[in-house]
PDB file of C-alpha atoms and ligand atoms in Angstrom:
ATOM      1  CA  MET A  18       4.198  12.678 -35.401  1.00  0.00           C
ATOM      2  CA  THR A  19       2.461  12.834 -32.053  1.00  0.00           C
ATOM      3  CA  VAL A  20      -0.394  10.495 -31.295  1.00  0.00           C
ATOM      4  CA  ILE A  21      -3.368  11.248 -29.068  1.00  0.00           C
ATOM      5  CA  ARG A  22      -3.452   8.204 -26.813  1.00  0.00           C
ATOM      6  CA  SER A  23      -6.608   6.695 -25.398  1.00  0.00           C
ATOM      7  CA  ILE A  24      -7.089   7.339 -21.680  1.00  0.00           C
ATOM      8  CA  ALA A  25      -7.670   4.416 -19.319  1.00  0.00           C
ATOM      9  CA  GLN A  26     -10.941   4.708 -17.415  1.00  0.00           C
ATOM     10  CA  VAL A  27     -11.513   3.694 -13.792  1.00  0.00           C
ATOM     11  CA  GLY A  28     -11.680  -0.097 -13.620  1.00  0.00           C
ATOM     12  CA  GLU A  29      -8.717  -0.626 -15.973  1.00  0.00           C
ATOM     13  CA  PRO A  30      -6.147  -2.677 -14.032  1.00  0.00           C
ATOM     14  CA  VAL A  31      -3.276  -0.483 -15.319  1.00  0.00           C
ATOM     15  CA  LEU A  32      -4.585   2.379 -13.158  1.00  0.00           C
ATOM     16  CA  ARG A  33      -3.926   0.197 -10.100  1.00  0.00           C
ATOM     17  CA  GLU A  34      -0.373  -0.817 -11.055  1.00  0.00           C
ATOM     18  CA  ARG A  35       2.688   0.734  -9.490  1.00  0.00           C
ATOM     19  CA  ALA A  36       4.611   2.279 -12.361  1.00  0.00           C
ATOM     20  CA  ARG A  37       8.223   1.194 -12.820  1.00  0.00           C
ATOM     21  CA  PRO A  38      11.131   3.646 -12.815  1.00  0.00           C
ATOM     22  CA  VAL A  39      12.534   4.776 -16.167  1.00  0.00           C
ATOM     23  CA  GLY A  40      16.210   4.030 -16.912  1.00  0.00           C
ATOM     24  CA  GLU A  41      18.590   6.711 -18.141  1.00  0.00           C
ATOM     25  CA  GLN A  42      19.135   5.148 -21.593  1.00  0.00           C
ATOM     26  CA  GLU A  43      15.480   4.344 -22.034  1.00  0.00           C
ATOM     27  CA  LEU A  44      14.587   7.977 -21.237  1.00  0.00           C
ATOM     28  CA  ALA A  45      17.033   9.277 -23.850  1.00  0.00           C
ATOM     29  CA  SER A  46      15.724   6.984 -26.604  1.00  0.00           C
ATOM     30  CA  PRO A  47      13.753   8.544 -29.488  1.00  0.00           C
ATOM     31  CA  ARG A  48      10.922   6.134 -28.792  1.00  0.00           C
ATOM     32  CA  PHE A  49      10.580   7.295 -25.200  1.00  0.00           C
ATOM     33  CA  GLN A  50      10.915  10.973 -26.096  1.00  0.00           C
ATOM     34  CA  ALA A  51       8.104  10.477 -28.626  1.00  0.00           C
ATOM     35  CA  PHE A  52       6.034   8.846 -25.879  1.00  0.00           C
ATOM     36  CA  ILE A  53       6.475  11.960 -23.703  1.00  0.00           C
ATOM     37  CA  ASP A  54       5.373  14.127 -26.650  1.00  0.00           C
ATOM     38  CA  ASP A  55       2.289  11.923 -26.995  1.00  0.00           C
ATOM     39  CA  MET A  56       1.506  12.382 -23.292  1.00  0.00           C
ATOM     40  CA  VAL A  57       1.712  16.173 -23.580  1.00  0.00           C
ATOM     41  CA  ALA A  58      -0.474  16.159 -26.695  1.00  0.00           C
ATOM     42  CA  THR A  59      -2.994  13.811 -25.048  1.00  0.00           C
ATOM     43  CA  MET A  60      -3.188  15.957 -21.894  1.00  0.00           C
ATOM     44  CA  ARG A  61      -3.780  19.094 -23.965  1.00  0.00           C
ATOM     45  CA  HIS A  62      -6.310  17.377 -26.210  1.00  0.00           C
ATOM     46  CA  ALA A  63      -8.349  16.283 -23.156  1.00  0.00           C
ATOM     47  CA  ASN A  64      -7.979  19.669 -21.389  1.00  0.00           C
ATOM     48  CA  GLY A  65      -6.276  17.905 -18.484  1.00  0.00           C
ATOM     49  CA  ALA A  66      -4.222  19.747 -15.863  1.00  0.00           C
ATOM     50  CA  GLY A  67      -1.971  16.696 -15.770  1.00  0.00           C
ATOM     51  CA  LEU A  68      -1.574  13.167 -17.074  1.00  0.00           C
ATOM     52  CA  ALA A  69       0.310  10.179 -15.704  1.00  0.00           C
ATOM     53  CA  ALA A  70       1.695   7.410 -17.913  1.00  0.00           C
ATOM     54  CA  ASN A  71      -0.558   4.759 -16.315  1.00  0.00           C
ATOM     55  CA  GLN A  72      -3.481   6.697 -17.715  1.00  0.00           C
ATOM     56  CA  VAL A  73      -2.310   5.964 -21.255  1.00  0.00           C
ATOM     57  CA  PHE A  74      -1.699   2.267 -20.491  1.00  0.00           C
ATOM     58  CA  GLU A  75       2.086   2.560 -19.896  1.00  0.00           C
ATOM     59  CA  PRO A  76       2.951   1.912 -16.237  1.00  0.00           C
ATOM     60  CA  VAL A  77       6.223   3.874 -16.203  1.00  0.00           C
ATOM     61  CA  GLN A  78       7.081   6.701 -13.808  1.00  0.00           C
ATOM     62  CA  VAL A  79       6.364   9.731 -15.968  1.00  0.00           C
ATOM     63  CA  CYS A  80       3.772  12.453 -15.511  1.00  0.00           C
ATOM     64  CA  VAL A  81       3.145  15.746 -17.262  1.00  0.00           C
ATOM     65  CA  MET A  82       1.339  18.848 -16.021  1.00  0.00           C
ATOM     66  CA  GLU A  83       0.325  22.165 -17.499  1.00  0.00           C
ATOM     67  CA  VAL A  84      -2.249  24.733 -16.435  1.00  0.00           C
ATOM     68  CA  ASP A  85      -2.908  27.940 -18.301  1.00  0.00           C
ATOM     69  CA  GLY A  86      -6.525  29.064 -18.488  1.00  0.00           C
ATOM     70  CA  ASN A  87      -7.788  25.480 -18.224  1.00  0.00           C
ATOM     71  CA  PRO A  88     -11.540  25.238 -19.021  1.00  0.00           C
ATOM     72  CA  ARG A  89     -11.943  22.236 -16.683  1.00  0.00           C
ATOM     73  CA  TYR A  90     -10.308  24.119 -13.785  1.00  0.00           C
ATOM     74  CA  PRO A  91     -10.673  27.865 -14.456  1.00  0.00           C
ATOM     75  CA  TYR A  92      -9.578  28.775 -10.884  1.00  0.00           C
ATOM     76  CA  LYS A  93      -6.268  26.852 -10.944  1.00  0.00           C
ATOM     77  CA  PRO A  94      -3.065  28.934 -10.819  1.00  0.00           C
ATOM     78  CA  LYS A  95      -0.799  28.518 -13.846  1.00  0.00           C
ATOM     79  CA  ILE A  96       1.663  25.633 -14.064  1.00  0.00           C
ATOM     80  CA  PRO A  97       4.198  25.824 -16.897  1.00  0.00           C
ATOM     81  CA  LEU A  98       4.571  22.630 -18.934  1.00  0.00           C
ATOM     82  CA  THR A  99       6.350  20.240 -16.559  1.00  0.00           C
ATOM     83  CA  VAL A 100       7.570  16.691 -17.228  1.00  0.00           C
ATOM     84  CA  LEU A 101       8.553  14.617 -14.195  1.00  0.00           C
ATOM     85  CA  VAL A 102      10.388  11.312 -14.536  1.00  0.00           C
ATOM     86  CA  ASN A 103      10.789   9.032 -11.491  1.00  0.00           C
ATOM     87  CA  PRO A 104       9.326  11.692  -9.171  1.00  0.00           C
ATOM     88  CA  VAL A 105       9.541  11.552  -5.376  1.00  0.00           C
ATOM     89  CA  LEU A 106       7.389  13.941  -3.329  1.00  0.00           C
ATOM     90  CA  THR A 107       8.172  14.715   0.304  1.00  0.00           C
ATOM     91  CA  PRO A 108       5.724  16.829   2.328  1.00  0.00           C
ATOM     92  CA  ILE A 109       7.222  19.884   4.032  1.00  0.00           C
ATOM     93  CA  GLY A 110       5.398  20.478   7.301  1.00  0.00           C
ATOM     94  CA  GLU A 111       1.960  19.144   8.067  1.00  0.00           C
ATOM     95  CA  SER A 112      -0.321  21.813   6.599  1.00  0.00           C
ATOM     96  CA  THR A 113      -3.056  20.471   4.359  1.00  0.00           C
ATOM     97  CA  PHE A 114      -5.931  21.924   2.409  1.00  0.00           C
ATOM     98  CA  ALA A 115      -9.164  20.564   0.928  1.00  0.00           C
ATOM     99  CA  ASN A 116      -8.939  20.187  -2.852  1.00  0.00           C
ATOM    100  CA  TYR A 117     -11.940  19.482  -5.108  1.00  0.00           C
ATOM    101  CA  GLU A 118     -10.417  17.063  -7.627  1.00  0.00           C
ATOM    102  CA  GLY A 119     -11.445  15.459 -10.862  1.00  0.00           C
ATOM    103  CA  CYS A 120      -9.588  13.065 -13.140  1.00  0.00           C
ATOM    104  CA  LEU A 121      -9.505  12.227 -16.848  1.00  0.00           C
ATOM    105  CA  SER A 122      -9.733   8.555 -15.810  1.00  0.00           C
ATOM    106  CA  VAL A 123     -12.838   9.066 -13.642  1.00  0.00           C
ATOM    107  CA  PRO A 124     -15.577  10.372 -15.930  1.00  0.00           C
ATOM    108  CA  ASN A 125     -17.826  13.126 -14.627  1.00  0.00           C
ATOM    109  CA  LEU A 126     -17.057  12.822 -10.927  1.00  0.00           C
ATOM    110  CA  ARG A 127     -15.380  15.178  -8.496  1.00  0.00           C
ATOM    111  CA  GLY A 128     -14.698  14.937  -4.779  1.00  0.00           C
ATOM    112  CA  VAL A 129     -12.830  16.612  -1.943  1.00  0.00           C
ATOM    113  CA  VAL A 130      -9.374  15.268  -1.100  1.00  0.00           C
ATOM    114  CA  SER A 131      -6.985  16.452   1.611  1.00  0.00           C
ATOM    115  CA  ARG A 132      -3.580  17.424   0.157  1.00  0.00           C
ATOM    116  CA  PHE A 133      -0.314  18.633   1.660  1.00  0.00           C
ATOM    117  CA  ALA A 134       0.171  22.350   1.059  1.00  0.00           C
ATOM    118  CA  GLN A 135       3.948  22.250   0.605  1.00  0.00           C
ATOM    119  CA  LEU A 136       6.185  19.642  -1.007  1.00  0.00           C
ATOM    120  CA  ARG A 137       9.749  18.949  -1.965  1.00  0.00           C
ATOM    121  CA  VAL A 138       9.886  17.539  -5.513  1.00  0.00           C
ATOM    122  CA  GLN A 139      12.796  15.394  -6.649  1.00  0.00           C
ATOM    123  CA  ALA A 140      12.693  13.968 -10.160  1.00  0.00           C
ATOM    124  CA  LEU A 141      14.415  13.945 -13.528  1.00  0.00           C
ATOM    125  CA  ASP A 142      13.322  16.175 -16.355  1.00  0.00           C
ATOM    126  CA  ARG A 143      12.811  14.713 -19.839  1.00  0.00           C
ATOM    127  CA  ASP A 144      16.508  15.266 -20.630  1.00  0.00           C
ATOM    128  CA  GLY A 145      17.591  13.274 -17.579  1.00  0.00           C
ATOM    129  CA  ARG A 146      18.664  16.309 -15.526  1.00  0.00           C
ATOM    130  CA  ALA A 147      18.024  16.133 -11.797  1.00  0.00           C
ATOM    131  CA  LEU A 148      15.286  18.443 -10.488  1.00  0.00           C
ATOM    132  CA  ASP A 149      14.921  19.441  -6.851  1.00  0.00           C
ATOM    133  CA  PHE A 150      12.444  22.188  -6.005  1.00  0.00           C
ATOM    134  CA  GLU A 151       9.433  23.060  -3.865  1.00  0.00           C
ATOM    135  CA  VAL A 152       5.797  23.519  -4.800  1.00  0.00           C
ATOM    136  CA  ARG A 153       2.952  24.930  -2.739  1.00  0.00           C
ATOM    137  CA  GLY A 154      -0.777  25.334  -2.564  1.00  0.00           C
ATOM    138  CA  ILE A 155      -3.181  24.293  -5.332  1.00  0.00           C
ATOM    139  CA  THR A 156      -0.208  23.419  -7.540  1.00  0.00           C
ATOM    140  CA  ALA A 157       1.069  21.025  -4.847  1.00  0.00           C
ATOM    141  CA  GLY A 158      -2.355  19.341  -5.000  1.00  0.00           C
ATOM    142  CA  THR A 159      -1.962  18.734  -8.729  1.00  0.00           C
ATOM    143  CA  TYR A 160       1.507  17.228  -8.180  1.00  0.00           C
ATOM    144  CA  GLN A 161       0.146  14.845  -5.531  1.00  0.00           C
ATOM    145  CA  HIS A 162      -2.747  13.788  -7.771  1.00  0.00           C
ATOM    146  CA  GLU A 163      -0.405  12.916 -10.662  1.00  0.00           C
ATOM    147  CA  VAL A 164       2.211  11.110  -8.570  1.00  0.00           C
ATOM    148  CA  ASP A 165      -0.577   9.117  -6.861  1.00  0.00           C
ATOM    149  CA  HIS A 166      -1.381   7.675 -10.310  1.00  0.00           C
ATOM    150  CA  LEU A 167       2.189   6.350 -10.540  1.00  0.00           C
ATOM    151  CA  HIS A 168       1.556   4.498  -7.258  1.00  0.00           C
ATOM    152  CA  GLY A 169      -1.669   2.983  -8.568  1.00  0.00           C
ATOM    153  CA  ALA A 170      -3.876   5.348  -6.550  1.00  0.00           C
ATOM    154  CA  LEU A 171      -6.845   7.459  -7.685  1.00  0.00           C
ATOM    155  CA  PHE A 172      -8.297  10.535  -5.968  1.00  0.00           C
ATOM    156  CA  LEU A 173     -11.360   8.392  -5.205  1.00  0.00           C
ATOM    157  CA  ASP A 174      -9.256   6.437  -2.689  1.00  0.00           C
ATOM    158  CA  ARG A 175      -8.621   9.625  -0.734  1.00  0.00           C
ATOM    159  CA  VAL A 176     -12.123  11.094  -0.623  1.00  0.00           C
ATOM    160  CA  ASP A 177     -12.867  11.093   3.131  1.00  0.00           C
ATOM    161  CA  ASP A 178     -16.432  12.358   2.854  1.00  0.00           C
ATOM    162  CA  PRO A 179     -18.459  10.670   0.085  1.00  0.00           C
ATOM    163  CA  THR A 180     -21.108  13.399   0.341  1.00  0.00           C
ATOM    164  CA  THR A 181     -18.640  15.693  -1.444  1.00  0.00           C
ATOM    165  CA  LEU A 182     -18.879  13.547  -4.604  1.00  0.00           C
ATOM    166  CA  CYS A 183     -20.611  15.351  -7.449  1.00  0.00           C
ATOM    167  CA  THR A 184     -20.736  15.548 -11.224  1.00  0.00           C
ATOM    168  CA  TRP A 185     -19.150  18.449 -13.090  1.00  0.00           C
ATOM    169  CA  GLU A 186     -22.616  19.925 -13.586  1.00  0.00           C
ATOM    170  CA  THR A 187     -23.661  19.654  -9.915  1.00  0.00           C
ATOM    171  CA  PHE A 188     -20.230  20.978  -8.904  1.00  0.00           C
ATOM    172  CA  ARG A 189     -20.897  24.086 -10.956  1.00  0.00           C
ATOM    173  CA  ARG A 190     -24.406  24.424  -9.616  1.00  0.00           C
ATOM    174  CA  HIS A 191     -23.843  23.794  -5.903  1.00  0.00           C
ATOM    175  CA  ARG A 192     -20.139  23.708  -4.969  1.00  0.00           C
ATOM    176  CA  GLU A 193     -18.054  25.902  -7.240  1.00  0.00           C
ATOM    177  CA  ALA A 194     -18.745  29.281  -5.613  1.00  0.00           C
ATOM    178  CA  ASP A 195     -17.692  28.055  -2.143  1.00  0.00           C
ATOM    179  CA  PHE A 196     -14.710  26.195  -3.495  1.00  0.00           C
ATOM    180  CA  ARG A 197     -13.474  29.242  -5.404  1.00  0.00           C
ATOM    181  CA  THR A 198     -13.467  31.165  -2.115  1.00  0.00           C
ATOM    182  CA  GLN A 199     -11.392  28.381  -0.548  1.00  0.00           C
ATOM    183  CA  VAL A 200      -8.994  28.399  -3.496  1.00  0.00           C
ATOM    184  CA  GLU A 201      -8.498  32.136  -3.083  1.00  0.00           C
ATOM    185  CA  ALA A 202      -7.612  31.563   0.586  1.00  0.00           C
ATOM    186  CA  VAL A 203      -5.106  28.810  -0.330  1.00  0.00           C
ATOM    187  CA  VAL A 204      -3.512  30.999  -3.000  1.00  0.00           C
ATOM    188  CA  ALA A 205      -3.346  33.943  -0.578  1.00  0.00           C
ATOM    189  CA  ARG A 206      -1.583  31.787   1.998  1.00  0.00           C
ATOM    190  CA  TRP A 207       0.682  29.668  -0.202  1.00  0.00           C
ATOM    191  CA  GLY A 208       1.206  31.838  -3.259  1.00  0.00           C
ATOM    192  CA  SER A 209      -0.077  29.329  -5.821  1.00  0.00           C
TER     193      SER A 209
HETATM  194 ZN1  LIG B 318      -6.028  11.789 -12.548  1.00  0.00          ZN
END
């Protein structure tokens, strides 16, 4: 039976811990597989685009992502359900874009963060198989946000211009139309 876990809110020390790598045997254990199921269920329950294990009080290197008609981020391109274990992200090139981010651990606040537009992703999947692929554009922003959590970082740390900070309501009222235009340009250039 899956359990909806409680989500750590900004100020919880676990959000500032560096998550530890997951061992092969530990990953294969029924207990750990059930934990991954809980993370997926918790992400979906909260309408998150992603969730990192630190956010449910377990500082281990696992994050999950999924985007498909997300009500929090209606403009985000789809991401199929993805589980990354022990992920390493390497930027490809130096192109960046401005991403308006929010976080399940930072209630009612959004801000603009600079993200690499293209990444190499190396990780294990939930069955312990090695993954090695590239992601681009808005999707690459989501990957960087989730893997930052595993390093004890929050998007707040990367907001260069504090005047971009807004609530979800003021985002909708004053920022969303412009940002949607920017998202369209990123998707046109990077394909996602
Ligand atoms: Zn987050």
